[in-house]
C-alpha positions as a Markdown table, in Angstrom:
| # | Residue | x | y | z |
|---|---|---|---|---|
| 1 | Unk | -42.9 | 48.4 | 181.6 |
| 2 | Unk | -40.5 | 48.2 | 184.5 |
| 3 | Unk | -38.0 | 45.4 | 184.5 |
| 4 | Unk | -35.4 | 45.7 | 187.2 |
| 5 | Unk | -32.0 | 44.2 | 187.6 |
| 6 | Unk | -29.9 | 44.4 | 190.8 |
| 7 | Unk | -26.2 | 44.2 | 191.5 |
| 8 | Unk | -24.4 | 41.0 | 190.9 |
| 9 | Unk | -23.6 | 39.9 | 194.4 |
| 10 | Unk | -24.3 | 36.2 | 194.4 |
| 11 | Unk | -21.4 | 33.8 | 193.5 |
| 12 | Unk | -22.1 | 30.5 | 191.8 |
| 13 | Unk | -20.4 | 28.5 | 189.2 |
| 14 | Unk | -17.2 | 30.7 | 189.1 |
| 15 | Unk | -19.1 | 33.9 | 188.3 |
| 16 | Unk | -21.5 | 36.6 | 190.0 |
| 17 | Unk | -25.2 | 36.5 | 189.5 |
| 18 | Unk | -27.9 | 39.2 | 189.7 |
| 19 | Unk | -31.7 | 39.0 | 189.7 |
| 20 | Unk | -34.0 | 40.3 | 186.9 |
| 21 | Unk | -37.6 | 41.0 | 187.8 |
| 22 | Unk | -40.6 | 42.8 | 186.8 |
| 23 | Unk | -42.6 | 44.9 | 189.2 |
| 24 | Unk | -45.7 | 44.6 | 186.9 |
| 25 | Unk | -46.2 | 41.0 | 185.7 |
| 26 | Unk | -44.6 | 37.7 | 185.0 |
| 27 | Unk | -45.7 | 38.0 | 181.4 |
| 28 | Unk | -43.7 | 41.3 | 181.1 |
| 29 | Unk | -40.7 | 39.6 | 182.7 |
| 30 | Unk | -40.8 | 36.5 | 180.4 |
| 31 | Unk | -41.3 | 38.7 | 177.3 |
| 32 | Unk | -38.3 | 40.9 | 178.2 |
| 33 | Unk | -36.1 | 37.8 | 179.0 |
| 34 | Unk | -37.0 | 36.1 | 175.8 |
| 35 | Unk | -36.3 | 39.2 | 173.7 |
| 36 | Unk | -32.9 | 39.4 | 175.3 |
| 37 | Unk | -31.8 | 35.8 | 175.1 |
| 38 | Unk | -32.1 | 35.1 | 178.9 |
| 39 | Unk | -32.5 | 31.2 | 179.0 |
| 40 | Unk | -35.8 | 29.9 | 180.3 |
| 41 | Unk | -33.9 | 27.6 | 182.7 |
| 42 | Unk | -32.7 | 30.8 | 184.5 |
| 43 | Unk | -36.2 | 31.5 | 185.8 |
| 44 | Unk | -36.8 | 31.0 | 189.5 |
| 45 | Unk | -40.5 | 31.3 | 190.3 |
| 46 | Unk | -40.4 | 35.2 | 190.5 |
| 47 | Unk | -37.0 | 36.2 | 188.9 |
| 48 | Unk | -34.4 | 35.2 | 186.5 |
| 49 | Unk | -30.8 | 34.7 | 187.6 |
| 50 | Unk | -28.5 | 36.5 | 185.2 |
| 51 | Unk | -24.7 | 36.5 | 185.0 |
| 52 | Unk | -22.8 | 39.8 | 185.7 |
| 53 | Unk | -21.6 | 40.0 | 182.1 |
| 54 | Unk | -25.3 | 40.1 | 180.7 |
| 55 | Unk | -26.3 | 43.1 | 182.8 |
| 56 | Unk | -24.9 | 45.8 | 180.5 |
| 57 | Unk | -26.8 | 44.4 | 177.5 |
| 58 | Unk | -30.1 | 44.1 | 179.7 |
| 59 | Unk | -29.7 | 47.7 | 180.8 |
| 60 | Unk | -29.4 | 48.9 | 177.1 |
| 61 | Unk | -32.5 | 46.9 | 176.4 |
| 62 | Unk | -34.4 | 48.9 | 179.1 |
| 63 | Unk | -33.8 | 47.0 | 182.4 |
| 64 | Unk | -33.5 | 49.6 | 185.2 |
| 65 | Unk | -30.5 | 48.9 | 187.5 |
| 66 | Unk | -31.5 | 49.1 | 191.3 |
| 67 | Unk | -29.9 | 48.0 | 194.6 |
| 68 | Unk | -31.1 | 44.5 | 195.9 |
| 69 | Unk | -33.2 | 46.1 | 198.7 |
| 70 | Unk | -35.1 | 48.2 | 196.1 |
| 71 | Unk | -35.6 | 45.3 | 193.9 |
| 72 | Unk | -37.1 | 43.1 | 196.6 |
| 73 | Unk | -39.3 | 46.0 | 197.9 |
| 74 | Unk | -40.6 | 46.5 | 194.5 |
| 75 | Unk | -41.2 | 42.8 | 193.9 |
| 76 | Unk | -43.1 | 42.5 | 197.2 |
| 77 | Unk | -45.2 | 45.5 | 196.4 |
| 78 | Unk | -46.1 | 44.0 | 192.9 |
| 79 | Unk | -47.6 | 40.9 | 194.6 |
| 80 | Unk | -45.2 | 38.7 | 192.6 |
| 81 | Unk | -42.8 | 37.8 | 195.3 |
| 82 | Unk | -42.5 | 34.1 | 196.1 |
| 83 | Unk | -41.3 | 33.8 | 199.8 |
| 84 | Unk | -38.4 | 31.5 | 200.5 |
| 85 | Unk | -40.5 | 29.0 | 202.4 |
| 86 | Unk | -42.9 | 28.7 | 199.4 |
| 87 | Unk | -40.0 | 27.8 | 197.0 |
| 88 | Unk | -39.8 | 24.1 | 198.1 |
């Protein structure tokens, strides 16, 4: 099981946000998110958007912190990445 979380760099709604992904499967990602009270509405096709304050709890639960470039590289390599042009 490898769930990854990147640095909270994306501002929205008065806070900073990060991405939570799996480099193995969406089932793994959904299971981890549900077990850690990440709302289903935070899912965006291949990742969950998570607020900065949630990251320490996710890391304690087993999410591996990585830089954004590493997260994207691993997501692409897994075959789970949904490209921007396919998000519409």
